[in-house]
Coordinates of C-alpha atoms and ligand atoms in Angstrom, one line a residue:
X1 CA 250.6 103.6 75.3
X2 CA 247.7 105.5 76.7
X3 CA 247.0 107.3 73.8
X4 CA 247.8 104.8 71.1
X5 CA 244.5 102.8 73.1
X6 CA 242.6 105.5 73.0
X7 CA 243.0 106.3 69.3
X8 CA 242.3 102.4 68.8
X9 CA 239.0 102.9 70.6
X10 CA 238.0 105.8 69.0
X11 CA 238.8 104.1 65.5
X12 CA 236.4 101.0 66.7
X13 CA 233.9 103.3 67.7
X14 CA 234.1 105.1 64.5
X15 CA 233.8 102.5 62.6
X16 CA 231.1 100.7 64.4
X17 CA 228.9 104.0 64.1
X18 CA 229.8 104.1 60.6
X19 CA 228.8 100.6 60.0
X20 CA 225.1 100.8 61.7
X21 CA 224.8 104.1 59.6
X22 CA 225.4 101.7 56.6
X23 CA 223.1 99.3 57.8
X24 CA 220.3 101.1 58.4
X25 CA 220.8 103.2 55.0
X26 CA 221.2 100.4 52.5
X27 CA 218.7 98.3 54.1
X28 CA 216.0 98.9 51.2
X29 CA 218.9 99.7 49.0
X30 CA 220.1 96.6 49.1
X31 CA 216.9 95.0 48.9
X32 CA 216.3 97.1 45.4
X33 CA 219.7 96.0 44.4
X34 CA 218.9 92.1 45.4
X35 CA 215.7 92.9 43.2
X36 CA 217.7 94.5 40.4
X37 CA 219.9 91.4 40.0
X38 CA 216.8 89.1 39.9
X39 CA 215.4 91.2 37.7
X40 CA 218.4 90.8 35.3
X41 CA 218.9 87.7 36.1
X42 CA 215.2 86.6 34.6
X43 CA 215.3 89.2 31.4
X44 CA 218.3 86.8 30.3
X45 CA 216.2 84.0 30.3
X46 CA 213.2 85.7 29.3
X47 CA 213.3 83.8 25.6
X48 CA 213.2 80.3 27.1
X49 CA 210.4 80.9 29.0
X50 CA 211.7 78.8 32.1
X51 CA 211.1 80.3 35.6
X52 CA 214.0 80.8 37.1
X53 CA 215.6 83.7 40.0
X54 CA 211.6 83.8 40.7
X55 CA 211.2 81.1 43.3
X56 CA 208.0 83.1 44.3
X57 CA 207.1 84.1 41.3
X58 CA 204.1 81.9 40.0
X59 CA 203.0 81.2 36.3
X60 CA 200.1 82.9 36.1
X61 CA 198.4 80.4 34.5
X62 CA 198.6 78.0 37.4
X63 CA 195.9 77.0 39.9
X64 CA 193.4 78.1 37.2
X65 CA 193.1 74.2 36.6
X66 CA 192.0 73.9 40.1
X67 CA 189.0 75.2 39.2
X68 CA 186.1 73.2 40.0
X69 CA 183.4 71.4 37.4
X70 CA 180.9 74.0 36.5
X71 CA 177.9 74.2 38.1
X72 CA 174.3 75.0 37.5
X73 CA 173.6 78.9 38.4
X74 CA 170.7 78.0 40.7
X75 CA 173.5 75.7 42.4
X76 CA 176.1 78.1 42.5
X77 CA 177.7 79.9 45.9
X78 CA 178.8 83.0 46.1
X79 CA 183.0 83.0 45.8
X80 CA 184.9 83.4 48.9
X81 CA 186.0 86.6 49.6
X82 CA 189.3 86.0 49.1
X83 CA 190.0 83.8 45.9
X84 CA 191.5 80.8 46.6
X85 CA 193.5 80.8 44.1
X86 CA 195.6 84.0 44.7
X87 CA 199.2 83.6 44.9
X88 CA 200.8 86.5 45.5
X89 CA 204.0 87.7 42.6
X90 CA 203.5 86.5 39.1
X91 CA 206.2 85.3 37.1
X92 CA 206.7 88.2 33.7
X93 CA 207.8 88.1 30.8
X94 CA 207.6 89.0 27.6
X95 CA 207.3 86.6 25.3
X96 CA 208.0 86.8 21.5
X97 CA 206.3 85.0 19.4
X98 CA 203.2 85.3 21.2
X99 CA 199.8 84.3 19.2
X100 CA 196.4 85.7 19.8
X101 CA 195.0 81.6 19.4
X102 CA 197.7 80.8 21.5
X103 CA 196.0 83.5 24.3
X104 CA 193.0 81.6 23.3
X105 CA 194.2 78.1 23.9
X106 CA 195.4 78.7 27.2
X107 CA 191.7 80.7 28.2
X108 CA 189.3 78.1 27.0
X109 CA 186.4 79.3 29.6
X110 CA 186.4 83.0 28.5
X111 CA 183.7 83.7 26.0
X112 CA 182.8 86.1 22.9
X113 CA 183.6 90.0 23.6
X114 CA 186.3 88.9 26.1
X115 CA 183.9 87.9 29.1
X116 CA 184.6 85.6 31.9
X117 CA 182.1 84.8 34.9
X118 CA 183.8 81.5 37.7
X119 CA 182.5 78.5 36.7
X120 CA 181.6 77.6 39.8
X121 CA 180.5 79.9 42.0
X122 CA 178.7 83.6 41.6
X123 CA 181.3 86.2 41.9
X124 CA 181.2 89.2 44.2
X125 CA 182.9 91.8 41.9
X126 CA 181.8 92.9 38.2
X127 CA 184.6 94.6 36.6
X128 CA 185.2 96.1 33.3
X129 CA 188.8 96.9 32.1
X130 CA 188.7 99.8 29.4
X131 CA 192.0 99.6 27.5
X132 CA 192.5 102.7 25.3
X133 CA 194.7 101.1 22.5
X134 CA 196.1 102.3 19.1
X135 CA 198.4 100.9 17.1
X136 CA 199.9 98.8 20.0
X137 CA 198.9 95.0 19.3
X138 CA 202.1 93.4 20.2
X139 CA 201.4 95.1 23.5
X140 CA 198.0 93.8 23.4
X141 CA 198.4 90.6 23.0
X142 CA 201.2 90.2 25.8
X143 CA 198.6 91.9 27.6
X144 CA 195.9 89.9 27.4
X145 CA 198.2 87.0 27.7
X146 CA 198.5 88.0 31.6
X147 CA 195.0 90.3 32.5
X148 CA 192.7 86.7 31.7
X149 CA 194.2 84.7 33.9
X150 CA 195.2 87.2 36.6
X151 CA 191.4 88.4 36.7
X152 CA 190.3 84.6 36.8
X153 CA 192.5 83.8 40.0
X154 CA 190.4 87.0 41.7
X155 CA 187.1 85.0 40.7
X156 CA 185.9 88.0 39.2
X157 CA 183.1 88.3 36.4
X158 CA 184.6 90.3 34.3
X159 CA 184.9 91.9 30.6
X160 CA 187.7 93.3 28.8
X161 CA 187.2 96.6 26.5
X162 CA 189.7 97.8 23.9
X163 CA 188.9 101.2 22.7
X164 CA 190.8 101.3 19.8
X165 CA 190.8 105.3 18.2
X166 CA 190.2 105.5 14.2
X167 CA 192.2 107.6 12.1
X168 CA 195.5 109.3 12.7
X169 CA 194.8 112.5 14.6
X170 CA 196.6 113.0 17.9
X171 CA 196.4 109.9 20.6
X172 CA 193.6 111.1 23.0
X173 CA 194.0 108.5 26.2
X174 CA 191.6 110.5 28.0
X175 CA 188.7 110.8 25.8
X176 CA 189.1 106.9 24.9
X177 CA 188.7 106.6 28.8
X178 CA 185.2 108.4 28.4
X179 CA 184.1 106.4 25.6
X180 CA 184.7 103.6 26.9
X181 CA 182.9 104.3 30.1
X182 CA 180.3 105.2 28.4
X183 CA 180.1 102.2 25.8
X184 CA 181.2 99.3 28.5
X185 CA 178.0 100.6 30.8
X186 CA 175.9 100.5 27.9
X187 CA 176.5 96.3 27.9
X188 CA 176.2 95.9 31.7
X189 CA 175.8 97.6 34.9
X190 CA 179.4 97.2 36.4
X191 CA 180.2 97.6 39.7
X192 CA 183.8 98.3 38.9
X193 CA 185.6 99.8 35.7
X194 CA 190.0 99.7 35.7
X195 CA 191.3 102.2 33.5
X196 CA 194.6 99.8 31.8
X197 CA 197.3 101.0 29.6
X198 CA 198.1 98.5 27.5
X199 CA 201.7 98.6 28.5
X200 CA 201.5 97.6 32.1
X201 CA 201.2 94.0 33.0
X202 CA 200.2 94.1 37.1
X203 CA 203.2 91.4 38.7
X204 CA 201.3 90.5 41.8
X205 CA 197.7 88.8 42.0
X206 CA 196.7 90.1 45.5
X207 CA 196.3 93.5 43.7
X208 CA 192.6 92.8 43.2
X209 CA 190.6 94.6 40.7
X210 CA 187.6 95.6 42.5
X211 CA 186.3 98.5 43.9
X212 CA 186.5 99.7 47.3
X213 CA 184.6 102.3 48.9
X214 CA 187.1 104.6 47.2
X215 CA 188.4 105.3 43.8
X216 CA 191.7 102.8 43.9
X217 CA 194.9 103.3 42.5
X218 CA 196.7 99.9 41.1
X219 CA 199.4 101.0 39.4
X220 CA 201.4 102.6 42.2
X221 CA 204.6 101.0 41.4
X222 CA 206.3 100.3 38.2
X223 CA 210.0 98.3 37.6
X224 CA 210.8 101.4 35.4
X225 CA 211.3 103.5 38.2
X226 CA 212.9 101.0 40.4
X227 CA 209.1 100.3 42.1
X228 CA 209.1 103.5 43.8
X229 CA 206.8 105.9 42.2
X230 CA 203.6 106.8 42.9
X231 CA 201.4 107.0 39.7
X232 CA 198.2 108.1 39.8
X233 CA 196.9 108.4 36.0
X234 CA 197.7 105.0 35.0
X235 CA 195.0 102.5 36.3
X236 CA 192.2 104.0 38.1
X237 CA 189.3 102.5 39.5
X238 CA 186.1 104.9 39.7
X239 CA 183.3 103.6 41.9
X240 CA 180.3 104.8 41.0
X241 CA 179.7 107.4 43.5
X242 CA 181.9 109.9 41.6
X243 CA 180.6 109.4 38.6
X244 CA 179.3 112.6 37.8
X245 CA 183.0 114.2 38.8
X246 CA 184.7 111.9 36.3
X247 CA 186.8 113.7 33.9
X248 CA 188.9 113.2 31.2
X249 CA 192.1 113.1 33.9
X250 CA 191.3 111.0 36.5
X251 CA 194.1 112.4 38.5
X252 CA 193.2 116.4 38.5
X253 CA 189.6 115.0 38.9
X254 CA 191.4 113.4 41.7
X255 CA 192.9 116.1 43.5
X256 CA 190.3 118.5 43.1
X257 CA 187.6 116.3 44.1
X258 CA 189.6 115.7 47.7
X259 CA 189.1 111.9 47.6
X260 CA 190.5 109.5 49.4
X261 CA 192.4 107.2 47.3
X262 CA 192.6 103.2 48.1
X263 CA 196.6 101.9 47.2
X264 CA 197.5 98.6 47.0
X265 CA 200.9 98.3 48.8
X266 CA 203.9 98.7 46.8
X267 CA 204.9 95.2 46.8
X268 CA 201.3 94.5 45.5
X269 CA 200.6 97.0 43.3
X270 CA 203.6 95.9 40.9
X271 CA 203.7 96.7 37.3
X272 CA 205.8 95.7 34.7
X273 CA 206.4 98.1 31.9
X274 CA 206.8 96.9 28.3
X275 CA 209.9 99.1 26.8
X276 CA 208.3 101.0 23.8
X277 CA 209.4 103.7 21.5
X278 CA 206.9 106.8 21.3
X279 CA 204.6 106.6 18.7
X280 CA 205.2 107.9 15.7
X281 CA 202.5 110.9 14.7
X282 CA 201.7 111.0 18.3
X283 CA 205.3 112.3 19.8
X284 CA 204.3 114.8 22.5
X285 CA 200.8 116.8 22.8
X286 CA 202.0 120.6 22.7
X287 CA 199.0 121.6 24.1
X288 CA 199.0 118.6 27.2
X289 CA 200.2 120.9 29.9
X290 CA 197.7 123.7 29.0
X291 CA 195.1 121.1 28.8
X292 CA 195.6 120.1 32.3
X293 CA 196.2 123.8 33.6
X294 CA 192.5 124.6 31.8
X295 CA 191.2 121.5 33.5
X296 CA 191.3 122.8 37.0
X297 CA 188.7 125.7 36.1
X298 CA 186.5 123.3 33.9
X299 CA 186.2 119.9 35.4
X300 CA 183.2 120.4 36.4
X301 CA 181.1 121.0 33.2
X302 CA 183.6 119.2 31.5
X303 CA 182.9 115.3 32.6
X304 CA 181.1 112.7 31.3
X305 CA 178.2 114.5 29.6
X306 CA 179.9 116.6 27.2
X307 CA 181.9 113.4 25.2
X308 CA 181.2 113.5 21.6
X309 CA 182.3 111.2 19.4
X310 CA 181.2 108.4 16.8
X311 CA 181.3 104.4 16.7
X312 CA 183.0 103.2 13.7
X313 CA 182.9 99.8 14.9
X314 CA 182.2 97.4 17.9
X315 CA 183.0 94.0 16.8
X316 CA 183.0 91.3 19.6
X317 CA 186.2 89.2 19.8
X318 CA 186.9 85.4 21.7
X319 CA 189.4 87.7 24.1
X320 CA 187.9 91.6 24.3
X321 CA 185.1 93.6 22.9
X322 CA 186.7 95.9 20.3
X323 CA 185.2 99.7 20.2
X324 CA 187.0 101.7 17.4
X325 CA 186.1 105.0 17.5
X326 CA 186.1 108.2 15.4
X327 CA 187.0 111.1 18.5
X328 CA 188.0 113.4 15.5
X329 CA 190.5 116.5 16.3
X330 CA 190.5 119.0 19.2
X331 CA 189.7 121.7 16.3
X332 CA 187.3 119.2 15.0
X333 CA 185.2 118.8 17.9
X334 CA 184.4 122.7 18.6
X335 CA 183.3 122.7 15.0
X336 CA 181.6 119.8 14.0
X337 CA 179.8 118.5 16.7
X338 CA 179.2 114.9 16.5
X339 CA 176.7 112.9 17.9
X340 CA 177.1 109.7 20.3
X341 CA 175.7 106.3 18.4
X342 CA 173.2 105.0 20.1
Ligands
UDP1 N1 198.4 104.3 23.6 C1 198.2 103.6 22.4 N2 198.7 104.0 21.2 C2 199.4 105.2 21.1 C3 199.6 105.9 22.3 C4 199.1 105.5 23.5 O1 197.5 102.5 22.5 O2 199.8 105.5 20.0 C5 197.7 103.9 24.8 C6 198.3 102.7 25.4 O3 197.3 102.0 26.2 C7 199.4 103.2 26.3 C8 198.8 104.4 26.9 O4 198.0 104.9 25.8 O5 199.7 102.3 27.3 C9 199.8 105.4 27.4 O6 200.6 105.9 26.3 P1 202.1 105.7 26.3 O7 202.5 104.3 26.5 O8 202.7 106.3 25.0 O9 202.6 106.6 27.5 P2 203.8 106.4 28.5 O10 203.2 106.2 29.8 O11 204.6 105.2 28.0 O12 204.6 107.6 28.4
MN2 MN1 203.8 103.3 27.7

């Protein structure tokens, strides 16, 4: 009898250890699987464009009608200092047969070369958002379909830069980067530039693209990898105080450089990737790892002031500023040394 209780209390204690072990373990796992299902959940209704297993999730297109009439700029306030009109998780998908008009439609107060200032009121931020693009205009358009109205709800003034690279030698991010930090300050003195694949549409307005006292990180978190990982060469934001260590990889230039680097929380700093194929032509750099080996011994010469390349084109469209440029081949630059257009 004795025993047979004590074996019945060891069980219950057994399994009521085992089950706060459980608890306390699956507690985020859960949460990612809760996610995971809503996730799934919205991709099947992704076509019919209907929000639904988002409660929280807000079309990012709404409140922007809140705006108020324009006013005259001697009139004007400065914006809050926190936009009104943030709401937190945005509502993304991918839609299909997305149209560039249809982008410009629905973003009838942004003007030529993809520029936006609030209507009413005198923003606090100026921020430039350099897209290195090739060959990716699906992307681009979806895109732009979410960046507009996401950097409108922040009351930014902003402008939108796709440097597009000529030609079909390798894909060259980083240089593209350069260029256009180089090409967006010649238009205006920015307080602020993002560096923005064209693949990552941010999921949460509260991730605000300004600058902060520190170089910031946005893209922290992306549904590919389940929200978790911690990216650091995907959207940067340089303040101008380390603009002489910029380099062609923000994150080496990063590391090297000590800095302390601003994050958006996870849950803010949400990205959602758009599945792609690699590029054809453009499979895998051979020479990317030695590239970034070399860089820790040449950053420092290596930045800004030694970017050669040549304008083909900068053509100045309703929704961005198009910069193509000619950045020629890696054996093409120690050869033929081009110079910038001025
Ligand atoms: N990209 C592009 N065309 C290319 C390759 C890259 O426009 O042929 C740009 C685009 O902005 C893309 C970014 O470079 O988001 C990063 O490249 P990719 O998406 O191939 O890298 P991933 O992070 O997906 O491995
Ligand atoms: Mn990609």
């Amino acid at each position: 009898m004795y025993t047979l209780q004590s074996k019945w209390r060891y069980l219950i204690m057994f399994l009521g250890v085992q089950l706060v072990v459980m608890a306390l373990l699956s507690r985020e796992g859960y949460q990612k699987r809760v996610s995971y299902f809503f996730r799934i959940f919205r991709k099947t209704d992704s076509t019919s464009g209907h929000t639904i297993g988002g409660r929280n999730h807000t079309d990012v297109y709404a409140n922007l009608s809140l705006l108020g009439p324009a006013l005259n700029k001697e009139d004007m306030p400065y914006c809050p200092k926190q936009s009104p009109l943030i709401g937190g998780p945005i509502h993304v998908t991918f839609p299909s047969g997305l149209t560039l008009a249809e982008v410009e439609r629905k973003n009838p107060l942004v003007v030529r070369g993809g520029r936006y200032r609030p209507p009413n009121c005198e923003a606090r931020h100026r921020t430039a958002i350099i897209i290195p693009h090739r060959n990716r205009e699906h992307h681009l358009k979806v895109l732009l379909y979410y960046l507009h109205p996401f950097l409108q709800r922040q009351q930014l003034n902003y402008g939108i830069y796709v440097i597009h690279q000529a030609g079909n030698y390798t894909f060259n991010r980083a240089k593209l980067m350069n260029v256009g930090f180089r090409e967006a300050m010649r238009d205006e003195d920015w307080d602020c530039l993002f560096f923005h694949d064209v693949d990552l549409i941010p999921e949460d307005d509260r991730n605000t693209y300004v600058c902060d006292t520190h170089p910031k990180h946005a893209a922290i978190a992306m549904d590919k990898f389940g929200y978790k990982s911690v990216f650091f060469t995907l959207s940067s934001c340089i303040s101008f105080d380390f603009m002489p260590a910029f380099h062609t990889c923000t994150q080496i230039m990063v590391s090297l450089g000590g800095m302390l680097i601003s994050r958006p929380s996870l849950k803010v700093g949400r990205y959602k990737m758009i599945k792609h194929r690699h590029d054809k032509g453009n499979e895998v750099n051979p020479k990317r790892f030695n590239m970034l080996a070399k860089t820790r011994h040449t950053w420092k010469e290596d930045g800004m002031n030694t970017v050669e390349y040549e304008i083909v084109s900068r053509d100045y469209q309703l929704l961005y500023t198009n910069i193509t440029v000619n950045i020629g081949t890696e054996a093409g630059q120690r050869s033929t040394k081009k110079k910038p257009a001025s």
